[in-house]
Every structure is written in structure tokens, then in C-alpha cells.
Amino acid sequence: MPFRVVIVGGSVAGLALANMLEKFDIDYVVLEAYPDIAPQVGASIGLLPNGLRILDQLGCYEAYRAKAEDQVYQQAYLREASGKAYGYQHDLMEMWEKMLGYPMIFIDRQMLIQVLYSNLKRKERVLTSKRAVSVDIMESSARVTTKDGQVFSGDIVVGADGIHSTVRKEMWRNAPPGYFPHDEYSKVPATTLCIFGISHRPEAYPAASQHNTLSEGHSYFLMAAPGNRVYWFLFMELKETLYGENIPRYTKDDEARIVKQHANDRILENMTFGELYQKRIVTTLAPLQTYVFEKWHYKRLVTIGDSAHKVDPVTGQGGNGAIESGALLVNALLRNFDSSPDGLSEKQIEDVLAEVHAIRFERAQDVVQQGYWLQNAFTQRSTIGKLIARYFMPALGSFGVLYRGVEFCSPATSLDGLEIPRRPRAVPFEDELPARPVKNLSKINKLASIAVTTSLCALAAGLLRLPKSLELAIDDLSSTDAKSSSNLPAFAFLVNTASLLAMALVESNRVGNKITSWVQIVTFALVNNFLGPGAIGPLAALFAHWSCGLIVGRHVPVEAAKMVLPIVTVGYVLPATIAMLRMDSSSIIIWRNAPIICFMLARSLSALGNSPREADDEKSKLQIERERTRNMFAKADLPYIRLVHYSAFIISTAIHFTNVFNYGVRHSLSFGGNNEALGLHP
């Protein structure tokens, strides 16, 4: 008999898996508990590039994107409790698509299910009003019994039936004591209560926009929806964490009470929650349970999607994770079919299901943790959360969303054996590379790499003739025979230090180092003061080693890249020259703080060059941000960065060889071991 998969649940996870199985001609049946395959429950769903790429392989992407119409949000705002915006992210869809080939798109959950169902060629295999009540493991199969008494058998039973999964409960029932953690459902927490819904768009709501309105204890998340509507969420912190069966089912009376309490909350400056709620189409009140179950499979039974890992909707990764799990399951099955054309043994099936868990478990935990921190910030449950929401998130802007998105989406899986449609993107997915990057280095490995790098840099600094303090360097340069060739090594050192500072300015201005740039420059200044310029080389090497590694963080704003060489000249070379000539005793202090002076000059000139004439001119701000985005994807910064690198290389090389040549002429340079001529201790 052909291999057969019984899928319990006509959810996003279930129907996506059905599409994947159908693509490879694997027999399946879908058992949906409700009479309709796509009921409207008021839920929206967002898919990101990691999920959309798999839909593209299945032939569903264009239909999914068409459902969004023209209401895919472009502008996103962070707002305080008064509704006033204090953070802004621009052109997110365009930036997502240019980075990873796909945008971030929200539509009705019902619409996605309809797209997946419509794409199936064998719709007769999707059965409604088939609520699973029991699952039994037989000698060579697994059997599902539905409420109406029908029995469905298959080689594998997949639970795609949500957080209250029947398949998971039956797995626990079938397994021997100790295989699963005891009473694990009692550990499933809920810390947040949520009303989510869909409303007709109020006149005050801007089209194609998203808004996060944050307040202590609660927050709002709204986005434009197709059909001139709005998707929205009201997240509320529960007074105490609830667990498992102690989490209540809420009623419409509970919802009405909460709405009355929050009716006057301002979502926008000119719109309240009450006004949005009055235009509601459908709403649901539910606790948000977030948890990753320890084990997802037993013998021939497995859970995927919310049945295995329930994540906070604020992450936008619930549906994407479910689709990824389905792809991993199908990939593992196909590899085993190739090696066992006569069928899979129970041991092989268990290995397949264990592989899915091994690959997906850590990513699922990461999303749950991400949801925890986002809710902590959005509902301002702690001092750290408040600081992140008020300062860190607006400082990161569009880059913060993209950086985290690329970091999480690029390692995602795809379906083996199906062509990935070619879509232009700046960042490849990891499975499109010749080899996957090495990841998840242990803390010991990371510390070891730092120790090795530091030791090598320190060794180099010890061997090279580097001034131990600014005063010694100045003394060398300002001595009575300062103009003589004997002082070329000290002069060369000052020039090389300027080159390092130029490199540091480039690195500190990369958008990926936006938050840490102050730390880098202040550290340079402190090291320059207390350890001398000789320590700057090793420090620069360490910063370069741990600099931003993703393509999305590589860009240097053009206005900053243009100013690197002039700033180093004015902020470092000029003070160094003044100090060398001993024109003013205060010049040493200025030179000591040259890195911080250069950094402040860079920030000031960059701000002056890009500030709109009117501080509150939103159109001017948007034009500036869009120009920066165009520059980023056009790599407009590269000519200026190359100029910095070439200038540093040419000048440092010329000074070095002049120094070596001059020393060789005076001391009969021998390349057979004259370390002193090369600037090394004899």
C-alpha cells in the first residue's frame, strides 16, 4: 500500500502540509473538525519571507499576495499613550522585498486557508465535520477515530489541531510513563490577554500604515487590511500568570467590560479605541498561551504548528513556523523514501519525526523568547521594557526590524526537490549558499576566539616599536632634530594611527553598529588616553572581528562616508601636528580626545546635512529616509569607503617604505634578519 499521512486539522499547518505532500504524490487525508474549511474568526495572519518562499514553491504566493490588494503597509509608527508618534519606520514592504525577495504581508487567516485549499488538486481528500476523538497506534499503522465513528488509518498521523491538540493528548495517552514530561500542559503559561479583530477603516486611520501604541500594562497593534479594513490587537498584561487548565475561557461579557474600560484610549492622536471598535466586523477575546513543548512525536504520531509550539502573535511567526515544520517533515520523508523504496519501518518513521524536532526546536524557542521580550516592551512591564520601547526601538528604526528579520528568516528551510522561483534579493537564504554558515558556537568557543585574537594583537603590539604613551610620541617628534630622518618611525606611527581612526569611523557609522558606535569611539578615546596609541591597533582589530556581520547592516550613510577623510584630517591630523610643533600645551589634551572629537564631528555634520528645514515636516523626513534607502540598495557609499581605504593604504605604505628605505641607507639594510630595520625589537 502507498505511504499515507493522516492530517488532523484543516489549519494553516494542515493545509500547507497537504499541498506539500500532493506536490510529491504522497497520499494524505485532512480531517477538519468544523463544517467549513475556512471559517471567519476575526484573526489575521502575517507571513514573512521564510514562509512566503515555501508558498512560492507550492504555487500559492501570487494568489496570497493578490489577497492583500494595495493595503500592504509601508509606513510604521511607534506611538505613546497619547497617540503621538515618537518612532518611525518607512517603506518596510519595499525594504523586506529587496533584502529577501519577499515582503511582509498580512491578510485574513481565512483568506490564507482559502488560498491553500484552492491550490489543492484533490480537494476530496479534505473532509469537514470530522472531529478527531481518539488516536491509536497499531502494529504497522496509526488510526484516527472521529466523533461520527469513522476510522482513518495511515503510516503517520500529524496533529495540526492547535494548542488544545487532540493528537498531542492522545500521544501522551499512548506513550509509557516518563516518555513525556508529567502533566506538561499545566506548565503552559498565559501572561497576556488579547482582543483581536477586524474593523472597517475609520476615516482617521491612514491607509497602508501600521501603528504600535504603547502604554503601561497594555498596547495596541494595528495595520491596514485589504477591503478598506483594519486588523487590530489590544494586548493586556494579566495581573498574574495563569497556567494550563487554570486559564479560563472568556465570554462576550468579558470583552464588553474590557472595551468599556479602554474605550477612550487614544490609538492615534485623532482616534480612540472606542471609535475603532464601533466599526468592528468580528472580534475575539482570548488568552495568549506561549510555549514550546519538550517532545513533539511518539512512534507514528507527531505535532506541528501551534500543537507543538505556540508563539505570541506579536512576532508574526506563528504561521511561518507551521509552514517550516511541514517542509522539514516532507524533506525528511523524501530522503528516507529514496533509500527505502519498499516503505519505511517504524524506526525510520521515528527517526524522521525526531529530525523535524531536532531542527525546529531551537528556532521555535527563539520565537517564543522574542515574543516575550516584545510584549515586555510593548506593554512596558519592566524598567528594561520601558527603556527598550522608548529609546532602543525608535533608535533602530527600519534597520532594527530588517536586521532581526534577516537574521531569523535567512536560515529557514525550503522544500527539497522543488524549484525555488528566482526573485531578486540582496541577501540569500542559507540553503542557497554553497555551504551553510557555521553557527551556534558555544560560549567557550567564543571566548577562545576572543582570547586568541587578543593574544595575537598583543603579541604584535609587543614586537612592534610602538610609543607607550602620547608624551613619548610627541617627544620623539618635537625633539631638536625632529626634522631629521631618525624621527620617521614616530611620524609613521602617527600616520598609521590616523588610518586606524579612519577605519574606526567607517565601522562606527555602519547602520549595523548604530547602537554600539558610541561604545566603540569612547573606548578608543579611553585607550588612547590611558594605554597610549600603541594599543589602538589591537583594539581596532577586535572591533573589526566583532563588527556587524549581516549584509543588512553593512551600509554607511553617504553623508557620513563623504566626511570620514575631512574629519580625520581636522579632528586628528591637525591636533597631532599642533602637538608635534608644541604650539600650545592644551594641544596634548585635544589630541588625547581626538577619537571622540572625530566622532562628534561626524555626527554633527551628518545631522546638518540631512535635517529638513522644518523640524516637523514629515514629508521632508520621509524624503530623506527614502533617499537613504535608495542609496543603501544602490551601494552609493562604496566609492567614498574605497577612497578612505585606498588613501589609508597608499599613505601608510608610502610612509612605511620611506621609513624602511631611509633606515636601510643609513644602516646597510639586510633582509637576512635585521628586525630593527623593520620596526621590530632586536
XYZ file of C-alpha atoms in Angstrom:
682
model
C 0.000 0.000 0.000
C 1.206 3.566 -0.675
C 2.507 5.625 2.200
C -0.326 7.663 3.729
C -0.403 10.678 6.058
C -3.480 11.472 8.163
C -3.569 15.199 8.970
C -5.777 16.197 11.890
C -6.770 19.844 11.451
C -7.555 21.940 8.381
C -5.399 24.761 9.749
C -2.641 26.707 8.013
C -0.223 23.998 9.157
C -2.517 21.190 7.984
C -3.401 22.566 4.546
C 0.159 23.736 3.845
C 1.377 20.205 4.608
C -1.342 18.761 2.356
C -0.092 20.936 -0.510
C 3.473 19.766 0.060
C 2.513 16.096 0.133
C 0.450 16.499 -3.028
C 3.423 18.029 -4.861
C 5.342 14.783 -4.295
C 2.369 12.486 -4.884
C 2.242 11.277 -1.270
C -1.208 10.082 -0.207
C -2.958 12.113 2.510
C -6.297 12.935 4.097
C -7.178 16.082 6.087
C -9.716 15.829 8.929
C -11.254 19.208 9.830
C -13.496 19.446 12.918
C -15.617 22.374 11.711
C -18.253 22.205 8.974
C -16.481 24.959 6.985
C -12.895 24.731 5.841
C -12.268 28.465 6.258
C -14.452 29.974 8.998
C -14.109 33.689 9.816
C -12.990 34.002 13.432
C -11.606 37.528 13.226
C -7.979 36.511 13.007
C -5.359 37.992 10.717
C -2.108 36.304 9.818
C 1.211 37.674 8.666
C 3.654 35.767 6.515
C 7.290 36.750 6.204
C 9.911 35.716 3.631
C 10.661 32.392 5.359
C 7.036 31.277 4.920
C 6.350 33.012 1.613
C 9.289 31.320 -0.114
C 7.759 27.910 0.584
C 4.350 29.135 -0.607
C 6.118 30.303 -3.768
C 7.442 26.779 -4.312
C 3.897 25.456 -3.890
C 2.488 27.936 -6.421
C 0.467 29.857 -3.813
C 2.469 33.057 -3.455
C 0.898 35.160 -6.202
C -2.617 34.258 -5.040
C -1.673 35.092 -1.455
C -0.181 38.433 -2.443
C -3.209 39.312 -4.561
C -5.430 38.915 -1.487
C -3.592 41.810 0.158
C -4.623 44.161 -2.676
C -2.868 47.513 -2.239
C -3.217 47.624 1.545
C 0.203 46.240 2.366
C 1.591 48.632 4.937
C 4.575 50.767 4.045
C 4.912 53.145 6.981
C 5.028 52.028 10.613
C 4.810 54.186 13.722
C 5.591 53.789 17.405
C 3.171 55.873 19.481
C 2.962 56.810 23.137
C -0.226 56.584 25.220
C -1.432 59.979 23.963
C -1.334 58.693 20.383
C 1.617 60.900 19.479
C 4.228 59.248 17.259
C 7.802 59.074 18.568
C 9.258 56.393 16.306
C 9.006 55.819 12.582
C 9.856 53.085 10.091
C 9.500 53.734 6.380
C 8.913 51.673 3.225
C 9.051 48.376 5.090
C 7.468 46.269 2.357
C 9.903 47.551 -0.260
C 12.883 47.009 2.036
C 11.819 43.481 3.027
C 11.333 42.583 -0.626
C 14.675 43.992 -1.750
C 16.507 42.262 1.076
C 14.962 38.778 0.972
C 12.861 38.720 -2.199
C 9.535 38.750 -0.363
C 7.678 41.366 1.679
C 5.826 41.010 4.966
C 2.118 40.595 4.149
C -0.895 40.411 6.474
C -4.258 39.078 5.315
C -7.223 37.336 6.967
C -6.347 33.873 8.261
C -9.483 32.760 6.441
C -8.028 34.087 3.164
C -4.773 32.140 3.561
C -6.651 28.933 4.302
C -8.789 29.532 1.210
C -5.663 30.068 -0.913
C -4.135 26.811 0.353
C -7.375 24.897 -0.147
C -7.938 26.281 -3.656
C -4.414 25.231 -4.666
C -5.120 21.561 -3.902
C -5.941 19.385 -6.891
C -7.516 16.644 -4.757
C -9.952 18.619 -2.653
C -11.957 15.478 -1.966
C -9.200 14.491 0.457
C -10.116 17.410 2.748
C -13.026 16.288 4.922
C -15.052 18.642 7.134
C -17.096 17.848 10.277
C -14.525 15.187 11.168
C -13.530 15.962 14.741
C -10.851 13.558 15.966
C -11.650 12.000 19.338
C -9.021 9.272 19.651
C -5.765 8.122 18.072
C -4.405 4.587 18.380
C -1.065 3.148 17.344
C -1.331 -0.203 15.589
C 1.407 -2.664 14.630
C 2.078 -1.121 11.210
C -0.097 1.990 11.175
C -1.822 4.655 13.253
C -5.594 5.052 13.401
C -7.760 8.135 13.991
C -11.380 7.800 15.097
C -13.677 10.788 14.545
C -16.727 11.908 16.510
C -19.084 10.419 13.916
C -17.454 6.995 14.304
C -15.374 6.919 11.132
C -11.859 5.495 11.250
C -8.917 6.747 9.179
C -5.622 4.862 9.063
C -2.207 5.978 7.881
C 1.508 5.432 8.300
C 1.781 8.759 10.134
C -0.744 10.902 11.996
C 0.091 14.616 12.056
C -1.540 16.827 14.660
C -2.140 20.269 13.141
C -5.010 20.929 15.530
C -3.752 23.838 17.628
C -2.844 24.487 21.246
C -5.669 22.258 22.523
C -4.470 19.420 20.282
C -6.292 16.087 20.484
C -3.365 14.364 18.776
C -0.981 15.625 21.459
C -3.271 14.386 24.235
C -3.540 11.006 22.534
C 0.232 10.877 22.117
C 0.591 11.366 25.842
C -2.015 8.678 26.476
C -0.292 6.135 24.222
C 3.244 6.741 25.489
C 4.673 4.912 28.516
C 5.158 6.902 31.751
C 8.272 9.053 31.662
C 8.474 9.416 27.890
C 6.822 12.847 28.059
C 7.172 15.290 30.976
C 4.439 14.666 33.524
C 1.366 16.892 33.079
C 3.236 19.219 30.732
C 0.123 21.160 29.748
C -0.021 22.526 33.301
C 3.242 24.353 32.524
C 1.801 26.247 29.543
C 1.619 29.908 30.674
C -0.538 32.845 29.691
C 0.716 36.281 30.709
C -1.258 38.340 28.196
C -4.940 38.743 27.371
C -5.838 39.869 23.859
C -8.836 41.177 21.965
C -8.140 40.815 18.254
C -10.453 41.841 15.492
C -11.187 43.319 12.096
C -12.899 46.681 11.618
C -13.974 48.868 8.738
C -11.298 51.546 8.361
C -12.185 54.767 10.216
C -11.604 57.992 8.291
C -8.860 58.990 10.724
C -6.826 55.844 10.033
C -4.062 56.381 7.404
C -4.091 53.906 4.526
C -1.198 51.449 4.120
C 0.114 52.057 7.637
C 0.897 50.161 10.824
C 0.784 51.519 14.370
C 2.065 50.313 17.747
C 0.557 52.433 20.527
C 2.286 51.613 23.794
C 1.170 52.179 27.355
C 1.953 50.714 30.745
C 0.033 47.455 31.122
C -1.467 47.397 27.636
C -0.700 48.185 23.997
C -2.347 48.340 20.581
C -1.128 46.877 17.316
C -2.958 47.957 14.153
C -2.322 47.505 10.443
C -4.108 48.323 7.214
C -6.104 45.425 5.769
C -7.481 44.663 2.297
C -11.051 45.710 1.613
C -10.595 49.116 3.284
C -10.403 47.493 6.719
C -8.074 47.430 9.727
C -6.621 44.462 11.607
C -6.093 45.261 15.260
C -4.985 43.789 18.593
C -5.405 45.037 22.144
C -2.781 43.328 24.322
C -3.268 43.477 28.103
C -0.938 42.247 30.814
C -2.621 39.750 33.134
C -2.294 40.548 36.837
C -0.849 37.096 37.414
C 0.462 34.365 35.154
C -2.098 31.629 34.528
C -1.216 28.038 33.635
C -2.783 25.124 31.795
C -6.323 24.237 32.792
C -6.483 27.277 35.093
C -6.619 29.551 32.044
C -10.305 30.449 31.654
C -12.412 30.677 28.503
C -13.585 34.266 28.156
C -17.040 35.436 27.089
C -18.526 38.357 25.161
C -19.491 39.887 28.510
C -15.803 39.876 29.484
C -14.986 41.526 26.176
C -17.645 44.230 26.658
C -16.269 45.027 30.104
C -12.723 45.428 28.760
C -13.863 47.538 25.818
C -15.715 49.909 28.143
C -12.578 50.265 30.261
C -10.387 51.138 27.243
C -12.878 52.952 25.002
C -11.238 56.354 25.498
C -7.671 55.132 24.926
C -6.029 57.080 22.120
C -4.608 54.882 19.395
C -3.807 57.808 17.128
C -3.807 61.436 18.132
C -7.210 61.829 16.466
C -8.721 58.361 17.012
C -9.752 56.337 20.090
C -10.105 52.607 20.550
C -13.853 53.089 21.048
C -14.153 54.627 17.590
C -12.282 51.706 16.052
C -14.340 49.152 17.974
C -17.617 50.737 16.828
C -16.665 49.833 13.250
C -15.885 46.216 14.135
C -16.740 43.367 11.782
C -15.651 40.495 14.004
C -13.759 40.238 17.313
C -12.397 37.570 19.637
C -11.150 37.724 23.235
C -8.556 35.102 24.125
C -5.588 34.493 26.442
C -2.245 34.240 24.673
C -0.554 30.982 25.579
C 3.108 30.743 24.582
C 5.080 27.551 24.980
C 7.353 25.079 23.200
C 6.526 21.505 24.181
C 9.507 19.327 25.070
C 8.680 16.468 22.670
C 6.578 16.590 19.528
C 6.421 12.950 18.478
C 5.876 9.390 19.633
C 6.199 6.409 17.303
C 3.922 7.289 14.326
C 2.377 10.419 15.832
C 3.711 13.970 15.510
C 2.504 17.511 16.160
C 3.351 20.625 14.135
C 2.414 24.301 14.283
C 0.577 25.542 17.377
C 0.179 21.942 18.547
C 3.943 21.814 19.123
C 4.985 25.441 19.606
C 2.505 28.212 20.413
C 4.002 31.650 19.854
C 2.834 35.179 20.581
C 1.114 36.771 17.546
C 3.200 39.911 18.042
C 6.141 38.029 16.465
C 4.315 37.383 13.187
C 5.955 33.924 13.091
C 3.147 31.535 14.058
C 2.065 30.646 10.521
C 5.608 30.784 9.172
C 6.824 28.293 11.764
C 3.968 25.922 10.955
C 4.845 26.017 7.246
C 8.534 25.454 8.007
C 7.725 22.392 10.137
C 5.694 20.890 7.303
C 8.557 21.416 4.859
C 11.043 19.753 7.213
C 8.736 16.755 7.633
C 8.319 16.296 3.876
C 12.066 16.717 3.245
C 12.899 14.047 5.821
C 10.291 11.670 4.375
C 11.617 12.104 0.827
C 15.199 11.342 1.862
C 14.069 8.121 3.509
C 11.842 7.139 0.569
C 14.901 7.341 -1.688
C 16.819 4.891 0.487
C 13.813 2.629 1.259
C 11.591 2.365 -1.838
C 9.671 -0.573 -0.316
C 8.371 1.503 2.589
C 9.508 2.906 5.910
C 9.831 0.918 9.092
C 8.535 2.274 12.385
C 12.137 3.002 13.381
C 12.699 5.017 10.209
C 9.470 6.929 10.815
C 10.563 7.738 14.362
C 13.904 8.979 13.021
C 12.096 11.214 10.522
C 9.922 12.754 13.225
C 12.891 13.167 15.569
C 14.774 15.027 12.833
C 11.970 17.582 12.498
C 12.075 18.209 16.244
C 15.862 18.491 16.327
C 15.955 21.135 13.595
C 12.898 23.160 14.598
C 13.098 23.121 18.404
C 15.699 25.845 18.885
C 14.099 28.159 16.303
C 10.726 27.724 17.994
C 12.236 28.583 21.373
C 13.842 31.666 19.856
C 10.473 32.926 18.574
C 8.760 32.341 21.934
C 11.560 34.257 23.677
C 11.319 37.025 21.095
C 7.569 37.293 21.759
C 8.207 37.534 25.490
C 10.578 40.485 25.080
C 8.358 42.256 22.559
C 5.338 42.027 24.860
C 7.503 43.100 27.781
C 8.474 46.222 25.830
C 5.102 46.970 24.231
C 3.141 46.703 27.477
C 6.052 48.199 29.463
C 6.066 45.541 32.177
C 9.525 46.399 33.471
C 12.024 49.224 33.543
C 14.062 47.456 30.875
C 10.934 47.064 28.750
C 10.169 50.771 29.065
C 13.715 51.741 28.078
C 13.672 49.390 25.084
C 10.305 50.712 23.894
C 11.082 54.374 24.438
C 14.689 54.637 23.283
C 16.118 51.459 21.774
C 13.342 50.630 19.277
C 12.958 54.120 17.778
C 16.755 54.436 17.577
C 16.981 51.267 15.476
C 14.133 52.324 13.180
C 13.610 50.353 9.968
C 17.051 48.785 10.316
C 16.099 47.098 13.598
C 13.123 45.351 12.008
C 15.122 44.324 8.957
C 18.174 43.161 10.886
C 16.206 40.864 13.160
C 14.078 39.715 10.233
C 17.043 38.820 8.046
C 18.824 37.188 10.968
C 15.829 34.930 11.632
C 14.476 34.332 8.121
C 17.684 33.587 6.211
C 18.399 30.217 7.963
C 14.861 28.975 7.151
C 14.288 25.752 5.262
C 12.687 25.259 1.860
C 11.244 22.219 0.109
C 13.920 19.936 -1.323
C 13.208 18.819 -4.860
C 11.025 21.801 -5.800
C 12.432 24.721 -7.739
C 12.694 27.989 -5.847
C 11.380 30.737 -8.148
C 14.017 33.346 -8.913
C 13.254 36.628 -7.191
C 15.896 39.358 -6.869
C 17.210 39.788 -3.319
C 20.236 41.292 -1.656
C 20.534 38.562 0.987
C 20.494 34.870 0.014
C 18.861 32.262 2.216
C 21.404 29.965 3.807
C 20.262 26.887 1.865
C 21.026 28.819 -1.346
C 24.691 29.197 -0.388
C 27.390 26.658 -1.370
C 27.634 25.743 2.333
C 25.667 26.809 5.384
C 27.495 29.184 7.760
C 28.829 27.688 10.981
C 26.541 28.805 13.787
C 25.766 28.370 17.444
C 29.339 28.474 18.686
C 29.431 27.694 22.358
C 30.378 30.381 24.863
C 33.705 28.619 25.354
C 34.433 28.787 21.615
C 33.509 32.479 21.506
C 35.714 33.273 24.497
C 38.515 31.242 22.965
C 38.316 33.176 19.693
C 38.463 36.481 21.610
C 41.436 35.244 23.642
C 43.343 34.090 20.552
C 42.658 37.341 18.688
C 43.647 39.457 21.694
C 46.818 37.439 22.271
C 47.913 37.757 18.647
C 47.244 41.503 18.670
C 49.085 41.923 21.969
C 51.998 39.891 20.609
C 52.157 42.122 17.548
C 51.956 45.249 19.703
C 54.781 43.955 21.899
C 57.074 43.144 18.978
C 56.485 46.402 17.141
C 58.239 49.548 18.250
C 55.126 51.438 19.322
C 55.197 54.505 21.601
C 53.876 53.576 25.030
C 52.371 56.995 25.630
C 51.365 60.117 23.795
C 54.057 62.106 25.545
C 56.827 59.801 24.276
C 55.471 60.024 20.746
C 55.324 63.808 20.973
C 58.804 63.969 22.478
C 60.154 61.963 19.552
C 58.505 64.221 17.017
C 59.230 67.539 18.700
C 62.859 66.950 19.638
C 65.546 69.335 18.448
C 66.222 67.145 15.436
C 62.545 66.482 14.724
C 63.099 67.249 11.076
C 65.769 64.625 10.784
C 65.099 61.250 9.203
C 65.677 59.474 12.517
C 62.204 60.505 13.629
C 60.454 58.948 10.648
C 59.323 55.856 12.660
C 57.430 58.021 15.141
C 55.922 60.091 12.340
C 54.941 56.894 10.519
C 53.256 55.667 13.649
C 51.118 58.819 13.863
C 50.093 58.447 10.222
C 49.152 54.801 10.750
C 47.119 55.736 13.813
C 45.197 58.213 11.640
C 44.496 55.378 9.195
C 43.150 53.210 12.009
C 40.943 56.055 13.175
C 39.559 56.446 9.656
C 38.724 52.728 9.611
C 37.072 53.061 13.009
C 34.909 55.949 11.785
C 33.749 53.887 8.813
C 32.866 50.923 11.038
C 31.131 53.014 13.693
C 28.893 54.593 11.039
C 27.658 51.315 9.573
C 23.943 51.008 10.276
C 24.606 47.627 11.859
C 26.748 49.307 14.503
C 24.327 52.154 15.131
C 23.713 51.311 18.784
C 27.314 50.402 19.649
C 29.049 53.264 17.817
C 29.257 55.415 20.959
C 30.788 52.497 22.842
C 33.435 51.987 20.165
C 34.513 55.609 19.916
C 34.524 56.250 23.676
C 36.595 53.079 24.129
C 39.071 54.339 21.529
C 39.352 57.648 23.403
C 39.931 55.947 26.766
C 42.508 53.555 25.342
C 44.265 56.455 23.614
C 44.409 58.324 26.946
C 45.476 55.596 29.352
C 47.256 52.942 27.278
C 48.640 55.127 24.538
C 48.138 54.990 20.764
C 50.069 51.739 20.592
C 47.030 49.870 21.892
C 44.679 51.240 19.232
C 45.798 48.698 16.619
C 44.794 45.608 18.622
C 41.578 47.336 19.677
C 40.661 48.139 16.066
C 41.279 44.507 15.131
C 38.952 43.300 17.889
C 36.196 45.718 16.870
C 36.541 44.658 13.238
C 36.312 40.999 14.273
C 33.060 41.535 16.179
C 31.561 44.139 13.846
C 28.154 43.752 12.212
C 28.217 40.583 10.115
C 24.940 40.770 8.169
C 24.622 42.433 4.776
C 21.674 44.421 6.055
C 23.996 46.230 8.472
C 26.843 46.913 6.030
C 25.689 50.261 4.614
C 27.320 53.523 5.685
C 25.096 56.591 5.143
C 26.533 58.506 2.195
C 26.694 61.764 4.127
C 28.844 60.031 6.773
C 31.073 58.227 4.264
C 31.837 61.514 2.487
C 33.094 63.144 5.669
C 35.484 60.487 7.018
C 38.697 61.827 5.456
C 37.971 65.528 6.157
C 37.031 64.698 9.752
C 40.190 62.660 10.394
C 42.233 65.486 8.910
C 40.605 68.166 11.067
C 39.961 66.085 14.176
C 43.204 64.091 14.370
C 45.923 65.093 11.919
C 45.658 68.794 12.749
C 45.771 68.296 16.578
C 48.654 65.837 16.135
C 50.576 68.352 14.047
C 49.946 71.117 16.591
C 51.063 68.828 19.417
C 54.169 67.887 17.463
C 55.138 71.521 16.995
C 54.355 72.294 20.662
C 52.381 75.370 19.742
C 50.077 75.040 22.754
C 50.198 72.950 25.932
C 46.457 72.256 25.617
C 47.069 70.593 22.246
C 48.039 67.367 24.016
C 44.611 67.240 25.690
C 42.940 67.802 22.328
C 44.990 65.029 20.770
C 44.187 62.698 23.628
C 40.498 63.029 22.816
C 40.836 63.032 19.036
C 38.628 59.913 18.577
C 35.708 61.442 20.462
C 36.190 64.758 18.631
C 36.126 62.971 15.278
C 33.024 61.035 16.251
C 31.170 64.160 17.366
C 32.155 65.989 14.184
C 30.873 63.072 12.108
C 27.545 63.003 13.919
C 27.079 66.786 13.785
C 27.927 67.199 10.105
C 25.795 64.193 9.172
C 22.807 65.632 11.034
C 23.251 69.100 9.493
C 23.457 67.672 6.020
C 20.207 65.729 6.330
C 17.924 67.726 8.597
C 14.811 69.091 6.906
C 14.320 72.828 7.110
C 11.166 72.347 9.144
C 11.684 70.037 12.121
C 8.096 68.809 11.918
C 7.997 68.456 8.141
C 7.031 64.773 7.809
C 7.351 64.857 4.012
C 10.927 66.119 4.262
C 11.776 63.417 6.801
C 10.223 60.765 4.563
C 12.154 62.034 1.537
C 15.405 61.844 3.490
C 14.709 58.297 4.673
C 13.740 57.172 1.175
C 16.880 58.721 -0.262
C 18.935 56.804 2.314
C 17.155 53.590 1.358
C 17.859 54.149 -2.338
C 21.499 54.849 -1.517
C 21.726 51.663 0.538
C 20.480 49.377 -2.233
C 22.470 51.306 -4.877
C 25.621 50.890 -2.729
C 26.202 54.625 -3.085
C 28.573 54.621 -0.110
C 31.140 52.301 -1.704
C 33.058 54.932 -3.746
C 33.668 57.003 -0.614
C 34.600 53.987 1.523
C 37.011 52.823 -1.192
C 38.552 56.291 -1.190
C 39.131 56.015 2.576
C 40.679 52.554 2.243
C 42.847 53.454 -0.757
C 44.019 56.690 0.865
C 44.934 54.919 4.099
C 46.698 52.152 2.171
C 48.683 54.434 -0.140
C 49.764 56.931 2.528
C 50.653 54.280 5.124
C 52.523 52.197 2.542
C 54.458 55.204 1.278
C 55.439 56.264 4.806
C 56.402 52.705 5.746
C 58.678 52.116 2.755
C 60.183 55.584 3.092
C 60.965 54.715 6.694
C 62.442 51.314 5.811
C 64.427 52.702 2.861
C 65.817 55.580 4.919
C 66.860 53.223 7.712
C 68.419 50.834 5.228
C 70.511 53.543 3.593
C 71.880 54.615 6.967
C 72.427 51.130 8.399
C 73.200 48.952 5.377
C 69.790 47.237 5.435
C 69.969 43.460 5.308
C 66.873 41.326 4.745
C 68.577 38.374 6.372
C 67.417 39.108 9.894
C 67.690 42.826 10.588
C 64.480 43.033 12.581
C 65.305 46.521 13.817
C 65.090 47.853 10.276
C 61.568 46.534 10.034
C 60.471 48.274 13.192
C 60.896 45.187 15.396
C 62.886 44.853 18.589
C 66.320 43.391 18.003
